[in-house]
PDB file of C-alpha atoms in Angstrom:
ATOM      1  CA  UNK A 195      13.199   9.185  14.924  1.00 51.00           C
ATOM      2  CA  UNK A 196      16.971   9.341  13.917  1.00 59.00           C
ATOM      3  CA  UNK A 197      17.850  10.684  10.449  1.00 76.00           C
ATOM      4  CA  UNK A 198      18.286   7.662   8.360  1.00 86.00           C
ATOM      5  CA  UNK A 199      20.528   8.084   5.780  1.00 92.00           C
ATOM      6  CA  UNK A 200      19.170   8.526   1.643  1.00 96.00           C
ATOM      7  CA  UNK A 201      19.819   5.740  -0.113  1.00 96.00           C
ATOM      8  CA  UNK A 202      21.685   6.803  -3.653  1.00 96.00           C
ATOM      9  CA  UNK A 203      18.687   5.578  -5.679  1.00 97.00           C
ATOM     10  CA  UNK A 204      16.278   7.334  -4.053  1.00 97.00           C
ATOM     11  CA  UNK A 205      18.039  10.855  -4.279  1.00 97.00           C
ATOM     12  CA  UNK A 206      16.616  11.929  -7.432  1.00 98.00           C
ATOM     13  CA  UNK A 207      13.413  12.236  -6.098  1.00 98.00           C
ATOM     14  CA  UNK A 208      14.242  13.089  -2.507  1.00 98.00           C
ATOM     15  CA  UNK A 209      12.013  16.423  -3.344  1.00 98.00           C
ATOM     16  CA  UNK A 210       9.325  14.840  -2.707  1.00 98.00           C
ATOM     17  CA  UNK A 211       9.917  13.844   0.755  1.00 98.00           C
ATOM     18  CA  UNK A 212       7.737  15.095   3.475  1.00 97.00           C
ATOM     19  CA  UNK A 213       3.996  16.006   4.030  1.00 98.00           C
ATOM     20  CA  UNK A 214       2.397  17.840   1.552  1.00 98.00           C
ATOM     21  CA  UNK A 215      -1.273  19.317   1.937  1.00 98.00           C
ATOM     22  CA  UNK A 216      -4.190  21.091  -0.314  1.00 98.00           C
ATOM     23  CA  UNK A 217      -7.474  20.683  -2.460  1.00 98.00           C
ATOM     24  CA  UNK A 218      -8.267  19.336  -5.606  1.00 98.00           C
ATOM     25  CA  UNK A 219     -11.113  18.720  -7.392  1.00 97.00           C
ATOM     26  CA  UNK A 220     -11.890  15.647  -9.737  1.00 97.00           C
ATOM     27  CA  UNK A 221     -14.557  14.683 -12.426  1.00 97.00           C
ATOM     28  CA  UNK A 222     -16.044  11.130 -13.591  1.00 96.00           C
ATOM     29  CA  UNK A 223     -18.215  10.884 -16.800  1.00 95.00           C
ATOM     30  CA  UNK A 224     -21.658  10.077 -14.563  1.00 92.00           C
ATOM     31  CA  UNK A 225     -20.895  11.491 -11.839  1.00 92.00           C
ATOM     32  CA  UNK A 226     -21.335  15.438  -9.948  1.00 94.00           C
ATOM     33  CA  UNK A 227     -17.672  16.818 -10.074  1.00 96.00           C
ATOM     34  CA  UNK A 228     -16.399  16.831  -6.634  1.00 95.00           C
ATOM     35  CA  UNK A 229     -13.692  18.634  -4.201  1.00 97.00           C
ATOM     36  CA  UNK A 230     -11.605  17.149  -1.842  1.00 98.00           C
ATOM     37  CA  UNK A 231      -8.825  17.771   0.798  1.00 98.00           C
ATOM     38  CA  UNK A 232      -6.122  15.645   0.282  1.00 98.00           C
ATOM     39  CA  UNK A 233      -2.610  14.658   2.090  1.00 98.00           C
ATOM     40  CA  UNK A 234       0.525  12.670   0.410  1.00 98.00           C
ATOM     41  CA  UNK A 235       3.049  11.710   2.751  1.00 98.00           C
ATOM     42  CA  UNK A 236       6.736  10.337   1.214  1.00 98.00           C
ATOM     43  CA  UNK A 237       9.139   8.834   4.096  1.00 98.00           C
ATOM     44  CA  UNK A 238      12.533   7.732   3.783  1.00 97.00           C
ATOM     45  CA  UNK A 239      13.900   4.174   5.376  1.00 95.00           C
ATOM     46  CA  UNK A 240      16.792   4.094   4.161  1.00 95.00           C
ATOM     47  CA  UNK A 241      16.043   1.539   1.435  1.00 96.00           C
ATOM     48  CA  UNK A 242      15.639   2.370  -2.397  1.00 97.00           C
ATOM     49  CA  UNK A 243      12.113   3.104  -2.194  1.00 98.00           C
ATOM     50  CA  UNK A 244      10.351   6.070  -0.291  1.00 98.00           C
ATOM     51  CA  UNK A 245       6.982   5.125   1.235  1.00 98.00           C
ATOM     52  CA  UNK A 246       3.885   6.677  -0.161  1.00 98.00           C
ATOM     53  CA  UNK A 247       0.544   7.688   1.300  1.00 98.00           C
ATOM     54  CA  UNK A 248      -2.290   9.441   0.005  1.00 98.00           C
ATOM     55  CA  UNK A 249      -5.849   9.826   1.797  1.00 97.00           C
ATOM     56  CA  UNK A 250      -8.243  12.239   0.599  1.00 97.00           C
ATOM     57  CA  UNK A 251     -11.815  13.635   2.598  1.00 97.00           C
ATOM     58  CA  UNK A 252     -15.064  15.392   1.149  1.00 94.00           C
ATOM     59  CA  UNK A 253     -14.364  19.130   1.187  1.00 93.00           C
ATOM     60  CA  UNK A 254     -18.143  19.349   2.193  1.00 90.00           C
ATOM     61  CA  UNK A 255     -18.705  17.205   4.830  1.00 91.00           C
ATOM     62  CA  UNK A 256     -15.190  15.841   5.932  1.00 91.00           C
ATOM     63  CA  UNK A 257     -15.871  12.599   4.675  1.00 93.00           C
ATOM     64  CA  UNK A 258     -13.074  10.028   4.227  1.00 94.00           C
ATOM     65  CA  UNK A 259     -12.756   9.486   0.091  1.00 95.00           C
ATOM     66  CA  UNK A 260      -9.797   7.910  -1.098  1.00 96.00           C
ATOM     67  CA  UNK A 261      -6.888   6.149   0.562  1.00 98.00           C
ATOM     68  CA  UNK A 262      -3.789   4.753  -1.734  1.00 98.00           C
ATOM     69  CA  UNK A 263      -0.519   3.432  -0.006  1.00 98.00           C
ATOM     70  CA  UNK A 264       2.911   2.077  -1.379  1.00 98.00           C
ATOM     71  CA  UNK A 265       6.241   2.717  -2.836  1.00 98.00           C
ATOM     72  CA  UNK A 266       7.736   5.138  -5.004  1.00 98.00           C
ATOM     73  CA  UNK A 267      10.982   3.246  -6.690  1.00 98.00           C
ATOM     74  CA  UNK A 268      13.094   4.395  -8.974  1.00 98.00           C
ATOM     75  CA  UNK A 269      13.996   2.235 -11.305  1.00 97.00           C
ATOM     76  CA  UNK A 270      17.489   3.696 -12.951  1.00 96.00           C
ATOM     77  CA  UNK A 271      18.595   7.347 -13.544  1.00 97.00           C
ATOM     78  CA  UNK A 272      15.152   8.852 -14.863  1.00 98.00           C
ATOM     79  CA  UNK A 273      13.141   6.182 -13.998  1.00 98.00           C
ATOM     80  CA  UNK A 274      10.708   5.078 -11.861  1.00 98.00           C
ATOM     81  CA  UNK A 275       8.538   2.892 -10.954  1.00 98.00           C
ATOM     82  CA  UNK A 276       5.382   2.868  -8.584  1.00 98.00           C
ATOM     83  CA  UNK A 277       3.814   0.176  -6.538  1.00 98.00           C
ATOM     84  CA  UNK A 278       0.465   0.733  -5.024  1.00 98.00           C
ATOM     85  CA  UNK A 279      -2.957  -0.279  -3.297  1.00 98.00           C
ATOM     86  CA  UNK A 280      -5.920   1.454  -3.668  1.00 98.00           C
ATOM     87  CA  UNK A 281      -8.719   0.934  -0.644  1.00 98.00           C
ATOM     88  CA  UNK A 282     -11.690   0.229  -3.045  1.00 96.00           C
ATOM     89  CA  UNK A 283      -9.862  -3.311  -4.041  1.00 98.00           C
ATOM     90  CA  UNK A 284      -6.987  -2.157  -6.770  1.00 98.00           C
ATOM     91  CA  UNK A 285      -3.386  -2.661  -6.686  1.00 98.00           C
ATOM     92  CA  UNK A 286      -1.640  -0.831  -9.663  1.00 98.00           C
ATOM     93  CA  UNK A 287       2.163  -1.483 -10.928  1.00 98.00           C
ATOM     94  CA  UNK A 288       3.099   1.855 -13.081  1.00 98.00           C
ATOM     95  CA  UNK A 289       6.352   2.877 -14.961  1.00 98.00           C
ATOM     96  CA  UNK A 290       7.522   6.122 -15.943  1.00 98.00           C
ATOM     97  CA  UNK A 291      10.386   8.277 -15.619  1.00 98.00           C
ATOM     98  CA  UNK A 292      11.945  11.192 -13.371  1.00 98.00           C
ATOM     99  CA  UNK A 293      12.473  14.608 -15.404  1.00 98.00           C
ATOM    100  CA  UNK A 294      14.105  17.327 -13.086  1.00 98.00           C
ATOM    101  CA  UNK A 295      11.526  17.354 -10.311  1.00 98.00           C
ATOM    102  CA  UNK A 296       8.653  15.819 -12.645  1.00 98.00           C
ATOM    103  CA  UNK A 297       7.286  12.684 -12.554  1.00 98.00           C
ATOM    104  CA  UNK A 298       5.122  11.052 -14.954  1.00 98.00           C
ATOM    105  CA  UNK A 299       4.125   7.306 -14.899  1.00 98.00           C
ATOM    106  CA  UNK A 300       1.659   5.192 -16.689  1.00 98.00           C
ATOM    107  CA  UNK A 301       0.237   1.223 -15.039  1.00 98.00           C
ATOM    108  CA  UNK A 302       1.416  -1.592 -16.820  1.00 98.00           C
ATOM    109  CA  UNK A 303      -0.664  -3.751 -14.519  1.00 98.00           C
ATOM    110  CA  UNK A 304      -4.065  -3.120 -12.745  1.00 98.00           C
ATOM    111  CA  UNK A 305      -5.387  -6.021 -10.438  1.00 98.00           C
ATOM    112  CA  UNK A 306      -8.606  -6.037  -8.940  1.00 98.00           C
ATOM    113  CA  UNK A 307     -10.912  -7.363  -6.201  1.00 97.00           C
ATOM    114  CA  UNK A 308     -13.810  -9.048  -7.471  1.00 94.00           C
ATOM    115  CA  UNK A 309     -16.185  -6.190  -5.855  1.00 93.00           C
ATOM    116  CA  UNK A 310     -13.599  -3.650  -7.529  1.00 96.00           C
ATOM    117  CA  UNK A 311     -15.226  -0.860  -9.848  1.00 96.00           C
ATOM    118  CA  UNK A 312     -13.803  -2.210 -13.188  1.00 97.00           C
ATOM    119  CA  UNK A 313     -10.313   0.333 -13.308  1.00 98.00           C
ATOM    120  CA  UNK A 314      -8.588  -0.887 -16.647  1.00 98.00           C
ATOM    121  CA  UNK A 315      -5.122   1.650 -16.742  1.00 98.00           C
ATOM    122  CA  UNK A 316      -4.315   4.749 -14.297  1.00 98.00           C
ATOM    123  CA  UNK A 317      -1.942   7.771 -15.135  1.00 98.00           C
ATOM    124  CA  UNK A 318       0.037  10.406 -12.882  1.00 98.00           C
ATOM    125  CA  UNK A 319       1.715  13.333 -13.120  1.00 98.00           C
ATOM    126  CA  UNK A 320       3.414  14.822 -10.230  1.00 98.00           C
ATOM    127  CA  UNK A 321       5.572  18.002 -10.111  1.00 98.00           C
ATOM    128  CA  UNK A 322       7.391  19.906  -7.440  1.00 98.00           C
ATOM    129  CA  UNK A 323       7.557  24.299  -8.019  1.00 96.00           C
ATOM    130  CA  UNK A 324       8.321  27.019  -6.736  1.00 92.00           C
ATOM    131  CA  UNK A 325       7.212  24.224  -2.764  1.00 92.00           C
ATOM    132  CA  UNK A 326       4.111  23.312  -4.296  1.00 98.00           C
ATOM    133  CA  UNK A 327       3.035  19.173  -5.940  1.00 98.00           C
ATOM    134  CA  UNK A 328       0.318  19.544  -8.483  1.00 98.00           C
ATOM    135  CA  UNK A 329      -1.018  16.019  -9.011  1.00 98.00           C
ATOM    136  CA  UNK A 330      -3.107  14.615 -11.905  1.00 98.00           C
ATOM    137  CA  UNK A 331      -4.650  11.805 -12.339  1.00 98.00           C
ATOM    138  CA  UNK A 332      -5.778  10.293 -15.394  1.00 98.00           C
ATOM    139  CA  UNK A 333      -7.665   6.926 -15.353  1.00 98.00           C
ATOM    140  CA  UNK A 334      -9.708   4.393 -17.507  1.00 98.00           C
ATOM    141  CA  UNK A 335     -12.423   1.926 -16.861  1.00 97.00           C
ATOM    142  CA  UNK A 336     -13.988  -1.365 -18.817  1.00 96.00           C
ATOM    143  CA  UNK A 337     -16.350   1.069 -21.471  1.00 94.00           C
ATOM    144  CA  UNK A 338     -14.455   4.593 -20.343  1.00 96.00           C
ATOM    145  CA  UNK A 339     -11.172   5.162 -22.560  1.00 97.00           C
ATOM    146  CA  UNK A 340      -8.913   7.126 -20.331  1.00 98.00           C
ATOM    147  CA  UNK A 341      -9.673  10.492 -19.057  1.00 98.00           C
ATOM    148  CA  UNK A 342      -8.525  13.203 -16.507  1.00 98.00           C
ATOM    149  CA  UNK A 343      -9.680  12.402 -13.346  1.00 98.00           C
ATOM    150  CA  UNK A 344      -8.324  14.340 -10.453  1.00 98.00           C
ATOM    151  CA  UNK A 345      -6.239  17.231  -9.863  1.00 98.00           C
ATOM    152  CA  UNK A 346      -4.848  18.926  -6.889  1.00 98.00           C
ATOM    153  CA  UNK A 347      -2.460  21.317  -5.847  1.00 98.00           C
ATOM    154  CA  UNK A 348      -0.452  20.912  -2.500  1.00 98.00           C
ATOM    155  CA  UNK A 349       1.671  22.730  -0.281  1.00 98.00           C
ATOM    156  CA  UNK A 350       4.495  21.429   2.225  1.00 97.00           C
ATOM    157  CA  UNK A 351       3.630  21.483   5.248  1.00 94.00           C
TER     158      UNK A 351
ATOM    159  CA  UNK B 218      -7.582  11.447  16.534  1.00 50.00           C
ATOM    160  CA  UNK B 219     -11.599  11.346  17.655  1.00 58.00           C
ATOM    161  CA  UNK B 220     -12.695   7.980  17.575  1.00 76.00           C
ATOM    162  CA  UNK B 221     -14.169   6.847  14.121  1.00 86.00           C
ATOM    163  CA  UNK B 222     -17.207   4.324  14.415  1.00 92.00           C
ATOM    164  CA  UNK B 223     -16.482   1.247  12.806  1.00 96.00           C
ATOM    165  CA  UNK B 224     -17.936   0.379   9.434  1.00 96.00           C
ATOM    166  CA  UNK B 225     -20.546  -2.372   9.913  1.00 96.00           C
ATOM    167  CA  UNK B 226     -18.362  -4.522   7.029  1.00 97.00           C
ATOM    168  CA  UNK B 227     -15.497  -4.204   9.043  1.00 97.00           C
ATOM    169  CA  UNK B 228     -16.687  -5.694  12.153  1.00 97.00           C
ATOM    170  CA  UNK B 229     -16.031  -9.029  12.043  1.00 98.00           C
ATOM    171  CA  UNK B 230     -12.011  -8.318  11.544  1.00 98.00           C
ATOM    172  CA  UNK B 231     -12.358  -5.451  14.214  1.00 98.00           C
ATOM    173  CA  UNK B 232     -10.182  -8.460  16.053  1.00 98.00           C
ATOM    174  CA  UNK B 233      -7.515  -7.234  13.747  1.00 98.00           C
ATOM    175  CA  UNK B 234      -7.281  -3.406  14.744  1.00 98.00           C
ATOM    176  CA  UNK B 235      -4.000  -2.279  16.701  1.00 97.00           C
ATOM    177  CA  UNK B 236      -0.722  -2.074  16.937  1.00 98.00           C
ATOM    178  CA  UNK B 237       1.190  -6.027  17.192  1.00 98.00           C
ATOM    179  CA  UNK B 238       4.456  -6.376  17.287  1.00 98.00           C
ATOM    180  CA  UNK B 239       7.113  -9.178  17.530  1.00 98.00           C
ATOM    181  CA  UNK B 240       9.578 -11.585  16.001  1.00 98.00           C
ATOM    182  CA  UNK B 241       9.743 -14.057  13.105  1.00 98.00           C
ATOM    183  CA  UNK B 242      11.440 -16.237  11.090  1.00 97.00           C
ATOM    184  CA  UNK B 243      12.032 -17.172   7.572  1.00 97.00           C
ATOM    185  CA  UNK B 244      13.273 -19.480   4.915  1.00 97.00           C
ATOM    186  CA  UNK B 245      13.810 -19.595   1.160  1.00 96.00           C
ATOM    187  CA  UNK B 246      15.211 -21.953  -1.007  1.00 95.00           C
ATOM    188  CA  UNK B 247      18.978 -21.479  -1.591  1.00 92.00           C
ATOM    189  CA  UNK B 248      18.919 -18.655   1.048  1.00 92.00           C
ATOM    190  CA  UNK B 249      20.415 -18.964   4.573  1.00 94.00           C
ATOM    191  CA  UNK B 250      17.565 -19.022   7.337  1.00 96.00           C
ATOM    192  CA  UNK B 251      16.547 -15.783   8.902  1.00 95.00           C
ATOM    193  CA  UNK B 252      15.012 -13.934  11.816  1.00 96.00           C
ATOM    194  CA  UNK B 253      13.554 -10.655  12.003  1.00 98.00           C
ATOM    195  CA  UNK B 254      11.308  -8.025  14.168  1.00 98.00           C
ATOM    196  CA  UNK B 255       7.884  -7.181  12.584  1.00 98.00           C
ATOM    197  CA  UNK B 256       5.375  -4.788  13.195  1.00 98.00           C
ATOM    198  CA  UNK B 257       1.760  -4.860  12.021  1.00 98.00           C
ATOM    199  CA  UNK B 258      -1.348  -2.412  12.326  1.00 98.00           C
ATOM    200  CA  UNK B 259      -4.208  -2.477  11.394  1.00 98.00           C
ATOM    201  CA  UNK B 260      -6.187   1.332  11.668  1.00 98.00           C
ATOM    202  CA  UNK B 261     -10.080   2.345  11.333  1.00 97.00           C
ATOM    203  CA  UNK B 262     -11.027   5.114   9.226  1.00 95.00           C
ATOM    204  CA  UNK B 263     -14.658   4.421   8.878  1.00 95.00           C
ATOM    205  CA  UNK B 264     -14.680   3.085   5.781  1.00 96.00           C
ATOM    206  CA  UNK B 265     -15.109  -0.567   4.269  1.00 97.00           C
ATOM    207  CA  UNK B 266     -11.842  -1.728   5.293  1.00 98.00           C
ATOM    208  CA  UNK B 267      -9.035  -1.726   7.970  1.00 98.00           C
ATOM    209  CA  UNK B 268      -5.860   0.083   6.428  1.00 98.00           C
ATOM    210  CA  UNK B 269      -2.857  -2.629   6.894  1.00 98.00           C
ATOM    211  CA  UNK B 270       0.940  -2.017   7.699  1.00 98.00           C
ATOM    212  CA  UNK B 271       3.571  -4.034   8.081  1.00 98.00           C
ATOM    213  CA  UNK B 272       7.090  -3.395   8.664  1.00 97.00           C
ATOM    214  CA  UNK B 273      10.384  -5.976   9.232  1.00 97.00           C
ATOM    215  CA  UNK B 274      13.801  -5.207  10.401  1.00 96.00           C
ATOM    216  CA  UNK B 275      16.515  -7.765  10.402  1.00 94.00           C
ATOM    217  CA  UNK B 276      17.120  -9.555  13.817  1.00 92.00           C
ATOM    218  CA  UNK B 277      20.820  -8.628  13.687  1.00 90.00           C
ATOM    219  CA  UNK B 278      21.833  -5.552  12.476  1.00 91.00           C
ATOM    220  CA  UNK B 279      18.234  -3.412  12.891  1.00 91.00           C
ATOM    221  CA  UNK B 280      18.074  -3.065   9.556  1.00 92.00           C
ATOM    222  CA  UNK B 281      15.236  -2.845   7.662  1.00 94.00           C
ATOM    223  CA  UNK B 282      13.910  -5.426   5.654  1.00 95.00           C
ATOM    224  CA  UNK B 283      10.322  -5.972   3.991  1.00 96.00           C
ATOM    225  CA  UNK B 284       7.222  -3.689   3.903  1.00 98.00           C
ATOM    226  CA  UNK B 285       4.122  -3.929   2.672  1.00 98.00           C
ATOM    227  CA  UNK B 286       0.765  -1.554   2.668  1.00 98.00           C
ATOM    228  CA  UNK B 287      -2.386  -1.419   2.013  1.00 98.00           C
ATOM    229  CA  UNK B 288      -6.103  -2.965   2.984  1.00 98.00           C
ATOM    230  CA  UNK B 289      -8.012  -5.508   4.367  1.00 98.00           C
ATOM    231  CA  UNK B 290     -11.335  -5.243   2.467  1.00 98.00           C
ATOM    232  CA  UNK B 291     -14.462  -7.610   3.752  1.00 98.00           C
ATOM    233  CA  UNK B 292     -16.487  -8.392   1.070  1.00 97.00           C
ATOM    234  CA  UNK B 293     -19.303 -10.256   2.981  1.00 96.00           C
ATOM    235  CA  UNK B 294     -19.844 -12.370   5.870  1.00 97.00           C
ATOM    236  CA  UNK B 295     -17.150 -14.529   6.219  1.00 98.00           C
ATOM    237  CA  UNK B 296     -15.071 -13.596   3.098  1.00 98.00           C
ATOM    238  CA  UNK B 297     -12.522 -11.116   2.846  1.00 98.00           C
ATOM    239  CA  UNK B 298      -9.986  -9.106   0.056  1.00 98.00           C
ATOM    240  CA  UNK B 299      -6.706  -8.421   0.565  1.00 98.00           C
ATOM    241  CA  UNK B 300      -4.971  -5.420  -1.381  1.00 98.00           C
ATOM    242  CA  UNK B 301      -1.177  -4.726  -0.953  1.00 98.00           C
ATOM    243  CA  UNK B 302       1.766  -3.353  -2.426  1.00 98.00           C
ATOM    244  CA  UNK B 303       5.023  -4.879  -1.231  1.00 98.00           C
ATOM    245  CA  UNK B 304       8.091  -2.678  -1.298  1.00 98.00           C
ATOM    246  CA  UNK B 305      10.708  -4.843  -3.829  1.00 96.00           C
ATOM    247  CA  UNK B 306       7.769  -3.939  -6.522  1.00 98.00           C
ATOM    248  CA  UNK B 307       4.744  -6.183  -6.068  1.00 98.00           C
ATOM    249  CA  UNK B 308       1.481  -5.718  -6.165  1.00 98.00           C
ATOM    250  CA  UNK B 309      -0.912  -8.073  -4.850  1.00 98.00           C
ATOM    251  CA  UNK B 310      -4.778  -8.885  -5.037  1.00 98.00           C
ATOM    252  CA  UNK B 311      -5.469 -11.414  -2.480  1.00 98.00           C
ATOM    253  CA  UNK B 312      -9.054 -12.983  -0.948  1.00 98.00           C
ATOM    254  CA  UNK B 313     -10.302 -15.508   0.692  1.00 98.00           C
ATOM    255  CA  UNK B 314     -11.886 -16.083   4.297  1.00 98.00           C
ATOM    256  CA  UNK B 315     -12.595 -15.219   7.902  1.00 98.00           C
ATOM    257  CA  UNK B 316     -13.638 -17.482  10.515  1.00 98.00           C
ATOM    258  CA  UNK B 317     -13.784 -16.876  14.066  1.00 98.00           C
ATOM    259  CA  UNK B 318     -10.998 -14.523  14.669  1.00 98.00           C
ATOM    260  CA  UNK B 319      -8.652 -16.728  11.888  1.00 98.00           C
ATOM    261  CA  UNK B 320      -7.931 -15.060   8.002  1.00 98.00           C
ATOM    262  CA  UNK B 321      -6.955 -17.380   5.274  1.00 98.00           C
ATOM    263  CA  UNK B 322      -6.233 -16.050   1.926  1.00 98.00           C
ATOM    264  CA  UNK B 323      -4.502 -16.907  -1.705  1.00 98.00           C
ATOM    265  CA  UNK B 324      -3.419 -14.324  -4.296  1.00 98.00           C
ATOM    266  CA  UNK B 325      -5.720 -13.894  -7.429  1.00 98.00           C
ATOM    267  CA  UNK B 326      -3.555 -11.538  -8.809  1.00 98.00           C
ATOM    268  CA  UNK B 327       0.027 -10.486  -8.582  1.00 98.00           C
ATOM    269  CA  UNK B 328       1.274  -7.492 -10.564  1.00 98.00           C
ATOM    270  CA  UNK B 329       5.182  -6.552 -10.673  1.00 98.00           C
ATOM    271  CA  UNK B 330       7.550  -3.858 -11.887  1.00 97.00           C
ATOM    272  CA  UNK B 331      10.137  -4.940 -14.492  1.00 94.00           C
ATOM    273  CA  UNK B 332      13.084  -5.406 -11.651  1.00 93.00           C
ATOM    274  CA  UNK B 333      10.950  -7.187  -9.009  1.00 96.00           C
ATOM    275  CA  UNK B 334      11.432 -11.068  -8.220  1.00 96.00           C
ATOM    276  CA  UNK B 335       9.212 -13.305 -10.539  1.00 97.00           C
ATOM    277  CA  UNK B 336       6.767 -13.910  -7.563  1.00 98.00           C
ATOM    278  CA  UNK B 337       3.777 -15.856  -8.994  1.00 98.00           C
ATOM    279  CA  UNK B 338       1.830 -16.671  -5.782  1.00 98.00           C
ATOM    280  CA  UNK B 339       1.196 -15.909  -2.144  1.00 98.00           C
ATOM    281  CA  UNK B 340      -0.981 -16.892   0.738  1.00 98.00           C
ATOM    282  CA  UNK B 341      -1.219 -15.323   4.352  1.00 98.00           C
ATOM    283  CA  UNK B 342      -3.082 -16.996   7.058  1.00 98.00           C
ATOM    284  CA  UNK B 343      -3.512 -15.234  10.095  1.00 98.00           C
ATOM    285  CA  UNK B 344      -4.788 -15.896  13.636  1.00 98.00           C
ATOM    286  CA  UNK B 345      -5.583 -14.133  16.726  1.00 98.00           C
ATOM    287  CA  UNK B 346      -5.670 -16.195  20.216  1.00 96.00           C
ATOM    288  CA  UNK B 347      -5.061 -15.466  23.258  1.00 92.00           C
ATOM    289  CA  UNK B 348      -3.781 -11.516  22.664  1.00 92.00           C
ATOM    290  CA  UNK B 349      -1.583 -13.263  20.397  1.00 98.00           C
ATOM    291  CA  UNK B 350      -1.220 -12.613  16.135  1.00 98.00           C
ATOM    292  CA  UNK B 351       0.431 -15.973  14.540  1.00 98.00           C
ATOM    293  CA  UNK B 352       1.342 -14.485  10.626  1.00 98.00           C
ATOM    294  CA  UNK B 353       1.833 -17.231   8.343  1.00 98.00           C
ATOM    295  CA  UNK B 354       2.952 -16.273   4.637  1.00 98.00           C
ATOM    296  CA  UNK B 355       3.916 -18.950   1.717  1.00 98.00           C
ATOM    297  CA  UNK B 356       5.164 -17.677  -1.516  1.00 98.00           C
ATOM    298  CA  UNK B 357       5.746 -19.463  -5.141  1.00 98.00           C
ATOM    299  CA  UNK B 358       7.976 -17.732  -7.837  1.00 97.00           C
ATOM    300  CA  UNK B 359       8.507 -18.910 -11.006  1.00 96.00           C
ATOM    301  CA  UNK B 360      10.414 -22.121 -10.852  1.00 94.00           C
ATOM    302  CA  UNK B 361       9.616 -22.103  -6.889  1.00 96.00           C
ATOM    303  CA  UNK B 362       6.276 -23.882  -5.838  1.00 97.00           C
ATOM    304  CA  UNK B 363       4.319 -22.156  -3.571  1.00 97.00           C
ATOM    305  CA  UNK B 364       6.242 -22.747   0.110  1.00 98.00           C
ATOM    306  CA  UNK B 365       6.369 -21.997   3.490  1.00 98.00           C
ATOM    307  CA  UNK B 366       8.168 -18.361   3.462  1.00 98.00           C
ATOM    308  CA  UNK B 367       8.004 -16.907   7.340  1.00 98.00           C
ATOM    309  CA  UNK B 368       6.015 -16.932  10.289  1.00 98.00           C
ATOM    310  CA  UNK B 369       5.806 -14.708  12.864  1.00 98.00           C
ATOM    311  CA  UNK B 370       4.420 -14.391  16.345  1.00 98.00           C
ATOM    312  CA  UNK B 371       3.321 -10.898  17.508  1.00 98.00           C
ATOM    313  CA  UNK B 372       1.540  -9.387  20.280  1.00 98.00           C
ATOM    314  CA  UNK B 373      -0.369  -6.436  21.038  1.00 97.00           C
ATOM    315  CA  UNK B 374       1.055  -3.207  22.137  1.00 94.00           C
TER     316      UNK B 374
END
């Protein structure tokens, strides 16, 4: 594909483009803690979004887990905000800001499927060092206040 | 990739999976009239849905215009979700039905970030005949009824 040009609001987080790989392991009050293999992918189109993918597998068996897909936007200098669907029936709207090569971002709107497990706010950190994302995920449910979820560390590939 | 068996929810929008491309057009109140390329695909990962993308580029110039990702999520026979995040900043929770190889559905949520257009409402319907994909999407926004938006007319790769 030809190089397509960075658009200006997109160049404060242009470290995160590319494909980034690694494990992670997460935790859910009820459920066995569990490891996973995981892939983000952000691509540049030239607009003033990048394009975000996630998909995650079962570091056991090689299972497909989790698949997320949409748009990182910034929103201003230092801010940002992130548009995405989640495969088990949630879309999520969160805002947050851009510190250096940190990014932290809280929903300000969860909708759901009506077969949806009952997600009620999500949060993420994501930081770049030393060519390494560590990603954490903090989310709440209908009855569970919000709580860490998911972490995982990632190289570029 | 090996081949992934399909998901037994998925099979009646198997119809769906592939690679379509092709042109469209669409209108807006107090917009001029437009035309533009579109690809959609629809991919298998052997879970509970189909993983959905769709990508525009204006007629014209090559540019690119809307995207949207996410999933279409059956959620019994004959009724489906919808789950997509739409690059301007939208979020959207959509369901309603399949029939034959024809998807009709109507937002029951839509979730945006502070600088997205007020969209209130959207419905897709979208058939397959004849090797051919017919996309039809209406939109409302606030002070905008729901109206006919773009249609498009795509065919398999």
């Amino acid at each position: 594909m030809a190089t397509v040009l960075l658009h200006a609001d997109v160049e404060q987080i242009a470290f995160l483009l590319g494909t980034w790989q690694g494990e992670g392991e997460g935790e859910w009050p009820g459920s066995e803690p569990f490891r996973f293999r995981e892939e983000l992918v952000f691509e540049n189109v030239g607009k003033a979004m990048l394009l975000y993918r996630q998909e995650s597998w079962d570091l056991e068996d090689g299972s497909p887990m989790h698949f997320e897909r949409g748009f990182f936007r910034p929103t201003g200098p230092g801010t940002i905000g992130v548009i995405l669907a989640h495969q088990m029936g949630a879309v999520e709207v969160a805002e947050g800001t851009v510190a250096g090569t940190v990014i932290e971002c809280a929903s300000t709107s969860v909708g759901l499927m009506s077969t949806a497990p009952p997600i009620t706010e999500l949060r993420r950190r994501m930081e770049v060092s030393g060519g390494r994302l560590t990603y954490e995920l903090q989310m709440g449910m209908r009855d569970i206040a919000l709580t860490h979820h998911t972490r995982s560390r990632l190289e570029k590939l």
